[in-house]
Coordinates of C-alpha atoms and ligand atoms in Angstrom, one line a residue:
X1 CA 130.6 -14.7 61.1
X2 CA 130.2 -12.2 63.7
X3 CA 133.1 -10.0 62.4
X4 CA 131.0 -10.3 58.9
X5 CA 127.6 -9.0 60.6
X6 CA 129.6 -6.2 62.1
X7 CA 131.5 -5.2 59.0
X8 CA 128.3 -5.3 57.4
X9 CA 126.5 -3.2 59.5
X10 CA 129.6 -0.9 59.6
X11 CA 129.0 -0.8 56.0
X12 CA 125.5 -0.1 56.0
X13 CA 126.0 2.7 58.4
X14 CA 128.8 3.8 56.5
X15 CA 126.5 4.1 53.2
X16 CA 123.8 5.8 55.1
X17 CA 126.4 8.3 56.5
X18 CA 127.7 9.0 52.9
X19 CA 124.3 9.0 51.5
X20 CA 123.2 11.7 54.0
X21 CA 126.4 13.7 53.3
X22 CA 126.0 13.5 49.5
X23 CA 122.2 14.6 50.1
X24 CA 123.5 17.5 52.4
X25 CA 126.0 18.5 49.9
X26 CA 123.4 18.4 46.8
X27 CA 120.8 20.3 48.9
X28 CA 123.2 23.1 50.1
X29 CA 124.5 23.4 46.3
X30 CA 120.8 23.5 45.2
X31 CA 119.9 26.3 47.6
X32 CA 123.0 28.2 46.7
X33 CA 121.8 27.8 43.0
X34 CA 118.3 29.3 43.9
X35 CA 120.1 32.0 46.1
X36 CA 121.9 33.2 42.8
X37 CA 119.0 32.6 40.7
X38 CA 117.2 34.9 43.1
X39 CA 119.5 37.7 42.7
X40 CA 119.9 37.6 39.2
X41 CA 118.8 40.8 37.9
X42 CA 117.8 41.0 34.3
X43 CA 120.1 44.3 34.1
X44 CA 120.5 47.6 35.7
X45 CA 118.5 50.7 35.9
X46 CA 118.9 54.3 37.1
X47 CA 115.9 56.7 37.4
X48 CA 116.6 60.3 38.4
X49 CA 115.3 63.9 38.5
X50 CA 117.7 65.1 35.7
X51 CA 118.9 63.4 32.4
X52 CA 122.6 64.1 33.2
X53 CA 122.6 62.7 36.2
X54 CA 120.9 59.5 34.9
X55 CA 123.5 59.5 32.0
X56 CA 126.1 59.6 34.4
X57 CA 125.0 56.7 36.7
X58 CA 124.3 54.5 33.8
X59 CA 127.9 55.3 32.7
X60 CA 129.5 54.4 35.8
X61 CA 127.5 51.1 36.0
X62 CA 128.3 50.3 32.4
X63 CA 132.1 50.7 33.3
X64 CA 132.1 48.2 36.2
X65 CA 130.8 50.6 39.0
X66 CA 128.1 49.0 41.4
X67 CA 124.8 50.7 42.6
X68 CA 126.9 52.7 45.3
X69 CA 129.4 53.9 42.8
X70 CA 126.5 55.0 40.7
X71 CA 124.8 56.7 43.7
X72 CA 127.9 58.8 44.2
X73 CA 127.9 59.7 40.6
X74 CA 124.0 60.6 40.5
X75 CA 124.2 62.5 43.6
X76 CA 127.1 64.5 42.6
X77 CA 125.6 65.4 39.3
X78 CA 122.6 66.4 40.4
X79 CA 124.5 68.7 43.2
X80 CA 125.7 70.7 40.0
X81 CA 122.8 70.6 37.4
X82 CA 120.1 70.8 40.1
X83 CA 121.3 73.7 42.2
X84 CA 117.5 74.5 43.1
X85 CA 117.2 71.0 44.6
X86 CA 120.1 69.4 46.4
X87 CA 124.0 69.8 46.7
X88 CA 127.1 69.6 48.7
X89 CA 125.9 72.0 50.8
X90 CA 122.9 70.1 51.9
X91 CA 122.3 66.7 52.9
X92 CA 120.0 63.6 52.4
X93 CA 119.2 60.1 53.0
X94 CA 120.5 57.0 51.2
X95 CA 118.9 53.7 51.6
X96 CA 120.9 51.0 50.5
X97 CA 120.4 47.2 50.1
X98 CA 123.6 45.6 50.1
X99 CA 123.3 42.3 47.9
X100 CA 126.3 40.5 49.2
X101 CA 125.6 40.7 52.9
X102 CA 121.8 40.9 52.8
X103 CA 121.6 44.1 54.7
X104 CA 119.4 47.3 54.4
X105 CA 120.8 50.4 55.9
X106 CA 120.1 54.0 55.9
X107 CA 123.0 56.4 55.6
X108 CA 121.9 59.5 57.4
X109 CA 123.5 62.4 56.1
X110 CA 121.1 64.8 57.3
X111 CA 122.5 68.3 58.2
X112 CA 122.8 69.2 61.7
X113 CA 122.2 72.4 63.8
X114 CA 125.5 74.2 64.3
X115 CA 126.5 74.1 67.9
X116 CA 125.7 77.6 68.8
X117 CA 122.2 77.2 67.6
X118 CA 119.5 78.1 70.0
X119 CA 116.0 76.9 70.6
X120 CA 114.7 80.7 70.2
X121 CA 117.0 81.8 67.3
X122 CA 114.4 82.7 64.9
X123 CA 112.2 84.5 67.5
X124 CA 112.1 88.2 68.4
X125 CA 111.7 89.9 71.9
X126 CA 108.1 89.1 71.9
X127 CA 108.7 85.7 71.2
X128 CA 107.1 86.0 67.6
X129 CA 108.9 84.5 64.6
X130 CA 111.2 86.6 62.6
X131 CA 109.8 86.1 59.2
X132 CA 112.1 84.5 56.6
X133 CA 115.0 84.1 58.9
X134 CA 114.9 80.0 58.9
X135 CA 114.8 80.2 55.3
X136 CA 116.7 83.0 53.8
X137 CA 120.6 83.6 54.3
X138 CA 123.1 82.0 56.3
X139 CA 121.4 81.6 59.8
X140 CA 118.9 79.5 58.2
X141 CA 121.9 76.6 57.0
X142 CA 122.5 73.6 58.9
X143 CA 125.9 72.0 58.7
X144 CA 125.9 69.9 55.6
X145 CA 125.9 66.1 55.6
X146 CA 126.0 65.0 51.8
X147 CA 129.7 65.2 51.5
X148 CA 130.2 63.0 54.4
X149 CA 127.5 60.5 53.0
X150 CA 129.0 60.1 49.5
X151 CA 132.7 59.6 50.7
X152 CA 131.6 57.0 53.2
X153 CA 129.2 55.0 50.7
X154 CA 132.2 54.8 48.2
X155 CA 134.6 54.0 50.7
X156 CA 132.4 51.3 52.4
X157 CA 130.4 50.0 49.6
X158 CA 131.6 51.3 46.3
X159 CA 134.2 49.8 44.0
X160 CA 135.5 52.9 42.3
X161 CA 137.6 55.9 43.6
X162 CA 135.9 59.1 44.1
X163 CA 137.8 60.7 40.8
X164 CA 136.1 58.2 38.9
X165 CA 132.5 58.3 40.4
X166 CA 132.7 62.3 40.8
X167 CA 134.1 62.9 37.1
X168 CA 130.9 63.9 35.4
X169 CA 129.9 66.3 38.0
X170 CA 133.4 68.0 38.1
X171 CA 133.2 68.1 34.2
X172 CA 129.6 69.6 34.4
X173 CA 130.5 72.2 36.8
X174 CA 133.9 73.3 35.1
X175 CA 132.3 73.5 31.4
X176 CA 128.6 74.2 32.2
X177 CA 125.3 72.9 31.1
X178 CA 121.9 74.1 29.9
X179 CA 119.8 75.3 32.3
X180 CA 116.3 73.5 32.4
X181 CA 112.7 75.2 33.1
X182 CA 112.5 74.4 36.5
X183 CA 115.7 76.4 37.2
X184 CA 114.2 79.4 35.7
X185 CA 110.7 78.9 37.4
X186 CA 112.4 78.4 41.0
X187 CA 115.1 81.2 40.3
X188 CA 112.0 83.4 40.0
X189 CA 110.5 82.2 43.0
X190 CA 113.8 82.8 44.9
X191 CA 115.1 85.7 43.1
X192 CA 115.5 88.1 46.0
X193 CA 117.4 85.8 48.1
X194 CA 119.7 85.0 45.3
X195 CA 120.2 88.7 44.5
X196 CA 121.1 89.1 48.4
X197 CA 123.9 87.0 48.2
X198 CA 126.9 88.3 46.0
X199 CA 128.3 85.2 45.0
X200 CA 124.8 83.4 43.8
X201 CA 124.2 86.6 42.2
X202 CA 127.4 86.2 40.2
X203 CA 127.2 82.5 39.8
X204 CA 123.4 81.4 39.4
X205 CA 122.0 84.7 37.9
X206 CA 122.9 86.4 34.8
X207 CA 123.7 90.1 35.4
X208 CA 121.7 89.9 38.5
X209 CA 118.7 88.5 36.4
X210 CA 117.0 85.0 36.2
X211 CA 118.8 83.6 33.1
X212 CA 117.1 83.1 29.8
X213 CA 116.2 79.6 28.4
X214 CA 119.3 77.7 27.3
X215 CA 121.7 79.9 29.2
X216 CA 125.0 77.7 29.8
X217 CA 125.6 77.6 33.5
X218 CA 129.1 77.2 34.4
X219 CA 130.2 76.8 38.3
X220 CA 134.2 76.8 38.3
X221 CA 134.6 77.5 42.0
X222 CA 132.3 74.3 42.6
X223 CA 134.4 72.4 40.2
X224 CA 137.5 73.1 42.3
X225 CA 135.8 72.0 45.4
X226 CA 134.4 68.8 43.8
X227 CA 137.9 68.2 42.7
X228 CA 139.5 68.6 46.3
X229 CA 136.7 66.3 47.6
X230 CA 137.6 63.8 44.9
X231 CA 141.1 63.8 46.0
X232 CA 141.1 64.3 49.7
X233 CA 137.5 62.8 50.6
X234 CA 135.9 64.1 53.7
X235 CA 138.9 66.0 54.6
X236 CA 138.9 67.9 51.4
X237 CA 135.6 69.7 52.7
X238 CA 135.3 69.5 56.3
X239 CA 138.9 70.7 57.0
X240 CA 141.3 72.7 55.3
X241 CA 140.8 75.4 52.8
X242 CA 137.2 74.9 52.0
X243 CA 135.9 74.5 55.7
X244 CA 137.8 78.0 56.1
X245 CA 136.5 79.4 53.3
X246 CA 132.8 78.2 54.5
X247 CA 133.1 79.3 58.0
X248 CA 134.6 82.6 56.9
X249 CA 131.5 83.5 54.6
X250 CA 129.0 82.3 57.0
X251 CA 130.6 84.5 60.0
X252 CA 131.1 87.5 57.7
X253 CA 127.4 87.5 57.0
X254 CA 126.3 87.1 60.7
X255 CA 126.0 83.1 60.9
X256 CA 127.2 80.9 63.5
X257 CA 129.1 78.0 62.2
X258 CA 132.8 77.2 63.3
X259 CA 135.4 75.1 62.2
X260 CA 134.5 72.7 64.8
X261 CA 131.0 72.1 63.6
X262 CA 132.4 71.2 60.3
X263 CA 135.4 68.6 61.7
X264 CA 132.9 66.9 64.0
X265 CA 130.0 66.3 61.3
X266 CA 129.6 62.6 61.0
X267 CA 127.0 60.7 58.9
X268 CA 125.2 57.8 60.9
X269 CA 124.0 54.3 59.6
X270 CA 120.9 53.4 60.9
X271 CA 118.4 50.9 60.7
X272 CA 115.4 51.4 58.6
X273 CA 112.2 51.1 59.6
X274 CA 110.3 48.0 58.2
X275 CA 106.8 46.7 58.3
X276 CA 104.6 44.3 56.4
X277 CA 101.3 45.4 54.8
X278 CA 99.2 42.8 52.9
X279 CA 102.3 40.9 51.9
X280 CA 104.3 43.6 50.7
X281 CA 107.4 44.4 53.0
X282 CA 108.0 48.1 53.1
X283 CA 111.4 49.5 54.1
X284 CA 111.7 53.3 54.5
X285 CA 113.5 55.8 56.2
X286 CA 113.4 56.0 60.1
X287 CA 114.3 59.2 62.2
X288 CA 115.3 61.9 61.7
X289 CA 112.8 61.3 59.0
X290 CA 109.3 60.8 59.7
X291 CA 108.7 59.2 56.7
X292 CA 108.6 55.2 57.8
X293 CA 106.9 56.0 60.8
X294 CA 104.0 57.8 59.5
X295 CA 103.9 55.2 56.7
X296 CA 103.6 52.3 59.3
X297 CA 100.8 53.9 61.0
X298 CA 98.9 54.9 57.9
X299 CA 99.3 51.2 56.8
X300 CA 98.7 49.4 60.0
X301 CA 95.6 51.5 60.3
X302 CA 94.2 50.9 56.6
X303 CA 95.0 46.8 57.3
X304 CA 92.5 46.9 60.2
X305 CA 90.2 49.4 58.6
X306 CA 90.2 47.2 55.4
X307 CA 88.2 49.9 53.7
X308 CA 85.4 49.2 51.2
X309 CA 85.5 51.1 48.0
X310 CA 82.8 53.9 48.7
X311 CA 84.6 54.6 52.3
X312 CA 88.1 54.4 50.9
X313 CA 89.3 58.0 50.2
X314 CA 87.4 58.9 54.0
X315 CA 89.2 56.1 55.8
X316 CA 92.5 57.0 53.9
X317 CA 92.2 60.4 54.8
X318 CA 91.6 59.9 58.3
X319 CA 94.5 57.4 58.7
X320 CA 96.8 60.4 57.4
X321 CA 95.3 62.7 59.7
X322 CA 96.1 60.5 62.8
X323 CA 99.7 59.6 61.6
X324 CA 100.7 63.2 60.8
X325 CA 99.3 64.3 64.3
X326 CA 101.4 61.8 65.8
X327 CA 104.3 63.2 63.5
X328 CA 103.6 66.7 64.9
X329 CA 103.3 65.5 68.6
X330 CA 105.9 62.9 69.0
X331 CA 108.5 63.0 66.3
X332 CA 112.3 64.6 66.4
X333 CA 115.8 63.9 66.6
X334 CA 116.0 60.4 68.2
X335 CA 119.4 60.9 69.3
X336 CA 118.1 64.0 71.5
X337 CA 114.6 62.8 72.3
X338 CA 112.9 59.7 73.3
X339 CA 110.6 58.6 70.7
X340 CA 108.5 55.3 71.3
X341 CA 109.1 54.0 67.7
X342 CA 108.2 50.6 68.5
X343 CA 105.0 51.5 69.8
X344 CA 104.2 53.8 67.5
X345 CA 104.8 51.2 64.4
X346 CA 102.9 48.3 66.1
X347 CA 99.4 46.8 65.1
X348 CA 98.2 47.2 68.4
X349 CA 98.9 50.9 68.5
X350 CA 97.3 51.3 65.0
X351 CA 94.0 49.3 66.7
X352 CA 93.6 52.1 69.0
X353 CA 93.7 54.7 66.6
X354 CA 91.2 53.0 64.5
X355 CA 89.1 53.1 67.4
X356 CA 88.9 57.1 67.2
X357 CA 88.0 57.1 63.5
X358 CA 84.6 57.6 62.6
X359 CA 83.6 55.6 59.6
X360 CA 81.2 58.4 58.2
X361 CA 82.3 61.8 59.9
X362 CA 85.7 63.6 59.4
X363 CA 87.4 64.2 62.5
X364 CA 88.2 68.0 62.9
X365 CA 91.9 68.0 63.6
X366 CA 91.5 70.4 66.1
X367 CA 89.2 68.0 68.3
X368 CA 92.3 65.6 68.5
X369 CA 93.4 64.8 72.0
X370 CA 97.3 65.6 72.2
X371 CA 96.8 68.2 69.3
X372 CA 99.5 70.4 68.8
X373 CA 98.1 74.0 68.8
X374 CA 98.6 76.2 65.9
X375 CA 97.4 76.7 62.3
X376 CA 99.2 76.0 59.0
X377 CA 99.1 76.7 55.3
X378 CA 98.9 74.9 52.2
X379 CA 101.2 77.1 50.2
X380 CA 104.4 75.2 48.9
X381 CA 106.6 75.0 45.8
X382 CA 106.9 71.5 44.9
X383 CA 109.5 70.4 42.1
X384 CA 112.5 71.0 44.1
X385 CA 114.4 68.5 46.5
X386 CA 115.3 65.4 44.6
X387 CA 115.3 61.8 44.3
X388 CA 117.1 58.9 42.4
X389 CA 116.7 55.0 42.3
X390 CA 119.4 52.6 41.1
X391 CA 119.6 49.0 40.9
X392 CA 122.8 47.2 39.6
X393 CA 122.7 43.7 38.1
X394 CA 124.1 42.0 41.0
X395 CA 121.0 43.1 43.1
X396 CA 122.6 46.1 44.9
X397 CA 120.0 49.0 45.3
X398 CA 119.9 52.4 46.5
X399 CA 116.9 55.0 47.1
X400 CA 118.1 58.2 48.0
X401 CA 116.4 61.7 48.8
X402 CA 118.6 64.5 48.7
X403 CA 117.7 68.3 49.7
X404 CA 119.0 71.8 50.4
X405 CA 115.2 72.2 51.5
X406 CA 113.6 75.2 49.8
X407 CA 114.2 75.9 46.1
X408 CA 118.0 77.1 46.0
X409 CA 118.2 76.5 49.8
X410 CA 119.3 79.6 51.8
X411 CA 120.2 81.4 48.5
X412 CA 123.7 82.0 50.0
X413 CA 126.7 80.8 48.3
X414 CA 130.2 80.9 50.3
X415 CA 132.7 82.9 48.4
X416 CA 135.5 80.8 47.0
X417 CA 133.7 77.6 47.2
X418 CA 130.6 77.7 44.9
X419 CA 128.9 75.7 47.5
X420 CA 125.3 77.0 47.9
X421 CA 124.0 76.5 51.5
X422 CA 120.8 74.6 52.8
X423 CA 118.1 76.3 54.7
X424 CA 117.3 72.8 56.8
X425 CA 116.9 75.0 59.8
X426 CA 113.4 75.5 58.8
X427 CA 112.6 71.9 59.2
X428 CA 112.8 72.2 62.9
X429 CA 109.7 73.7 64.6
X430 CA 111.0 77.2 65.3
X431 CA 108.1 77.9 67.4
X432 CA 106.0 75.2 68.4
X433 CA 102.6 75.4 66.9
X434 CA 103.9 77.8 64.1
X435 CA 103.7 76.2 60.4
X436 CA 107.1 75.9 58.6
X437 CA 107.4 76.3 54.9
X438 CA 105.7 73.2 54.2
X439 CA 102.8 73.9 56.7
X440 CA 103.9 71.5 59.4
X441 CA 103.7 72.2 62.9
X442 CA 105.7 70.5 65.5
X443 CA 106.4 70.4 69.1
X444 CA 109.1 70.0 71.6
X445 CA 110.5 66.7 70.0
X446 CA 111.5 69.0 67.1
X447 CA 112.8 71.9 68.9
X448 CA 116.1 73.4 68.0
X449 CA 119.0 72.4 69.9
X450 CA 122.7 72.4 69.1
X451 CA 123.9 69.6 66.9
X452 CA 120.5 68.3 66.8
X453 CA 119.0 66.9 63.2
X454 CA 115.9 68.7 62.0
X455 CA 112.8 66.4 61.4
X456 CA 112.6 65.3 57.8
X457 CA 109.7 63.8 55.6
X458 CA 112.3 62.3 53.1
X459 CA 111.1 58.6 52.3
X460 CA 113.3 56.7 50.0
X461 CA 111.8 53.5 50.1
X462 CA 111.9 49.5 49.0
X463 CA 108.9 47.5 48.5
X464 CA 109.5 43.7 48.3
X465 CA 106.9 40.9 47.4
X466 CA 108.2 37.2 46.8
X467 CA 107.9 38.3 43.1
X468 CA 108.7 42.1 42.7
X469 CA 110.9 44.5 44.3
X470 CA 110.5 48.4 43.7
X471 CA 113.1 51.1 44.6
X472 CA 111.4 54.4 44.8
X473 CA 111.0 58.1 46.4
X474 CA 110.0 61.7 45.5
X475 CA 110.6 65.1 47.1
X476 CA 107.6 67.2 47.9
X477 CA 107.9 68.4 51.4
X478 CA 105.3 67.2 53.8
X479 CA 103.6 65.5 50.9
X480 CA 106.7 63.0 50.3
X481 CA 105.1 60.6 52.7
X482 CA 101.4 60.3 51.3
X483 CA 103.0 60.5 47.8
X484 CA 105.0 57.2 48.7
X485 CA 101.7 56.2 50.2
X486 CA 100.0 56.3 46.9
X487 CA 102.9 54.5 44.9
X488 CA 102.3 51.6 47.6
X489 CA 98.7 51.3 46.4
X490 CA 99.6 51.2 42.8
X491 CA 102.3 48.6 43.5
X492 CA 99.7 46.5 45.4
X493 CA 97.3 46.8 42.2
X494 CA 100.3 45.4 40.0
X495 CA 100.7 48.8 38.4
X496 CA 103.5 49.3 36.3
X497 CA 106.3 51.7 36.9
X498 CA 105.3 54.4 34.3
X499 CA 101.6 54.1 36.0
X500 CA 102.8 54.4 39.4
X501 CA 104.8 57.8 39.0
X502 CA 102.0 59.1 37.0
X503 CA 98.8 58.1 39.4
X504 CA 97.2 61.2 40.8
X505 CA 97.9 62.1 44.2
X506 CA 95.7 63.5 47.4
X507 CA 97.1 64.3 50.6
X508 CA 96.3 65.4 54.6
X509 CA 98.8 66.1 57.0
X510 CA 96.7 67.0 60.0
X511 CA 97.1 70.8 59.8
X512 CA 96.0 72.3 57.7
X513 CA 92.8 70.4 58.0
X514 CA 92.5 70.3 54.4
X515 CA 92.5 67.7 51.8
X516 CA 95.0 68.5 49.2
X517 CA 94.5 66.8 45.7
X518 CA 95.6 66.9 42.1
X519 CA 92.7 66.9 39.4
X520 CA 91.7 63.5 38.6
X521 CA 92.8 61.9 42.0
X522 CA 89.3 61.7 43.3
X523 CA 86.1 61.4 41.6
X524 CA 83.4 63.9 41.4
X525 CA 81.3 61.4 43.6
X526 CA 84.2 60.8 46.0
X527 CA 84.4 64.8 46.3
X528 CA 80.7 65.2 47.1
X529 CA 81.0 62.3 49.7
X530 CA 83.7 63.8 51.1
X531 CA 82.3 66.9 51.6
X532 CA 79.2 65.6 53.2
X533 CA 81.0 63.8 55.6
X534 CA 82.8 67.3 56.7
X535 CA 86.3 67.4 54.8
X536 CA 87.3 70.6 53.2
X537 CA 89.2 70.2 50.0
X538 CA 91.6 72.1 47.8
X539 CA 92.6 71.3 44.4
X540 CA 96.5 71.7 43.6
X541 CA 97.2 73.4 40.1
X542 CA 99.5 71.7 37.9
X543 CA 100.1 68.6 40.3
X544 CA 103.2 68.2 42.5
X545 CA 105.9 65.6 43.0
X546 CA 108.6 64.0 41.2
X547 CA 108.8 60.3 41.8
X548 CA 111.5 57.9 40.4
X549 CA 110.9 54.4 40.7
X550 CA 112.4 51.1 39.6
X551 CA 110.5 47.6 39.5
X552 CA 112.3 44.3 39.0
X553 CA 110.0 41.5 38.6
X554 CA 111.5 38.5 39.6
X555 CA 109.0 36.2 37.9
X556 CA 108.5 37.9 34.4
X557 CA 112.3 38.8 34.6
X558 CA 111.9 42.2 33.6
X559 CA 113.2 45.5 35.0
X560 CA 111.6 48.7 34.4
X561 CA 112.3 52.3 35.2
X562 CA 110.0 55.6 35.2
X563 CA 110.4 59.2 36.0
X564 CA 107.7 61.3 37.1
X565 CA 105.8 62.9 34.0
X566 CA 105.5 66.2 36.2
X567 CA 109.2 66.6 36.2
X568 CA 112.2 66.6 33.5
X569 CA 113.6 63.6 34.7
X570 CA 115.1 60.4 32.9
X571 CA 114.9 56.7 33.7
X572 CA 117.1 54.2 31.6
X573 CA 117.4 50.4 31.9
X574 CA 120.2 48.6 30.5
X575 CA 119.3 44.9 29.9
X576 CA 122.1 42.1 30.2
X577 CA 123.3 40.7 26.7
Ligands
DON1 O1 113.7 67.0 54.9 C1 112.4 67.5 54.6 O2 111.5 66.9 54.8 C2 112.4 68.8 53.4 N1 113.6 69.2 53.6 C3 112.3 68.3 52.0 C4 111.9 69.3 51.4 C5 111.2 69.0 50.0 O3 111.2 67.7 49.6 C6 110.7 70.0 49.2 N2 109.8 69.7 48.1 N3 109.1 70.1 47.6

């Protein structure tokens, strides 16, 4: 009897035990099912600033590559077909979401100041800026980061060899492509600088003049360099014959690059900036870009201010003003200067800023405490530097903004390489308080130093709610950050991809103390009300920016992509069969 009881008890315990295990296994399976369901993207998509780059990305995805392989393909094609925007002689920020590990990483392929760079290298004996020195020619060029970034992304995250993912770019450089209207407009804008470089004159101009529409641009030397990179990776560019030619060309034109500068260049994987705004998780660029921090400050302030409709534009402008003041005052390469990032992006800090905002008056930028002295201009070109967005059908995502800075960068091509050098050094504050090409002023934090990265505004961004994910970004110098801000408003309002990229924009960057706006961004009543509050306004003719976005709606099981109607880009979606 006793034995029977024990046995029975044992049996019931055993039964409970088996039941619990069974239940656990079931729930783990169900969870795994949910997870894979969550990650099931209904297709793949690419949106980029150039149709040839989009086509190359789609081709790589169609032939078994993942989003990271496609990113290498798109980046390298853009380097060939948009020599006015980005290139192997420049740098960029690649924001990655790696679906398998669930990790978000920013690959920082930003240029670095050469080791011989000095704080006052662009000043004359009187301490005045030497006009154009940080924009034109070899002294304006930082050590490029794009090749290192692409090699790293391909190796660590891709599935294909560089010979495959760079194939389209090599072909387009070798056989040529027809130049677009932006090429012609920007070549006119930078004509002098291009004519000043023997190689640029030969390669990018037609008999020393801006080529005619439909001109077939072939870049054979660039094709050779790309081939070498695709075979040898990092070494193919940063060491050996290409490195020697780069340094020879730079030094014989009066520059300061050394072989060590190239050999020592390394990308850095950084943690992006992440913040929440009314149920939207925003992931954007961290230092050396100001993008994520400035966005976090703006949205933290807006969450607190919760602007009513009639005050909306005024409060948004004030939030931009205060955030850009902090950009000028505090931000620089965090490997060199201490930046209180945690504090700046905290809700508590935003609260202290909102207390300084007057709900019915514009705060003159010159009156802000801790203000950086100086003036700035609003003059800037806009449809150069480039962005692309990619999502693959396993949920990997890439948002990347790439640049050689000013249109056609420094204008200088290094002999025998086909590599057009950037002029990213202008993103430093060459003279605290004096504006750079985008009217941005900076302080000590962004002063020039050997091996330092100049402060950027590039803001490749992911937005996430429970239902939707967006992958986006744009060029536009100082206005990049507020364009992304505008896109976040659009996402919040549930606009579709096409509506978001077309949405009219306005911008304030602390200095100059002016609201810049596209026609239609502000209503007549809003303009009147802003002027009455003391804001100065300036309409930007022809618009600005070139945004590329992809939105995956998990609930609707749709994926859409859109390319900014202000540019010539292309967005393509391929839906799973
Ligand atoms: O890194 C930066 O912030 C700049 N070099 C980007 C330049 C740019 O977007 C030019 N676009 N109009």
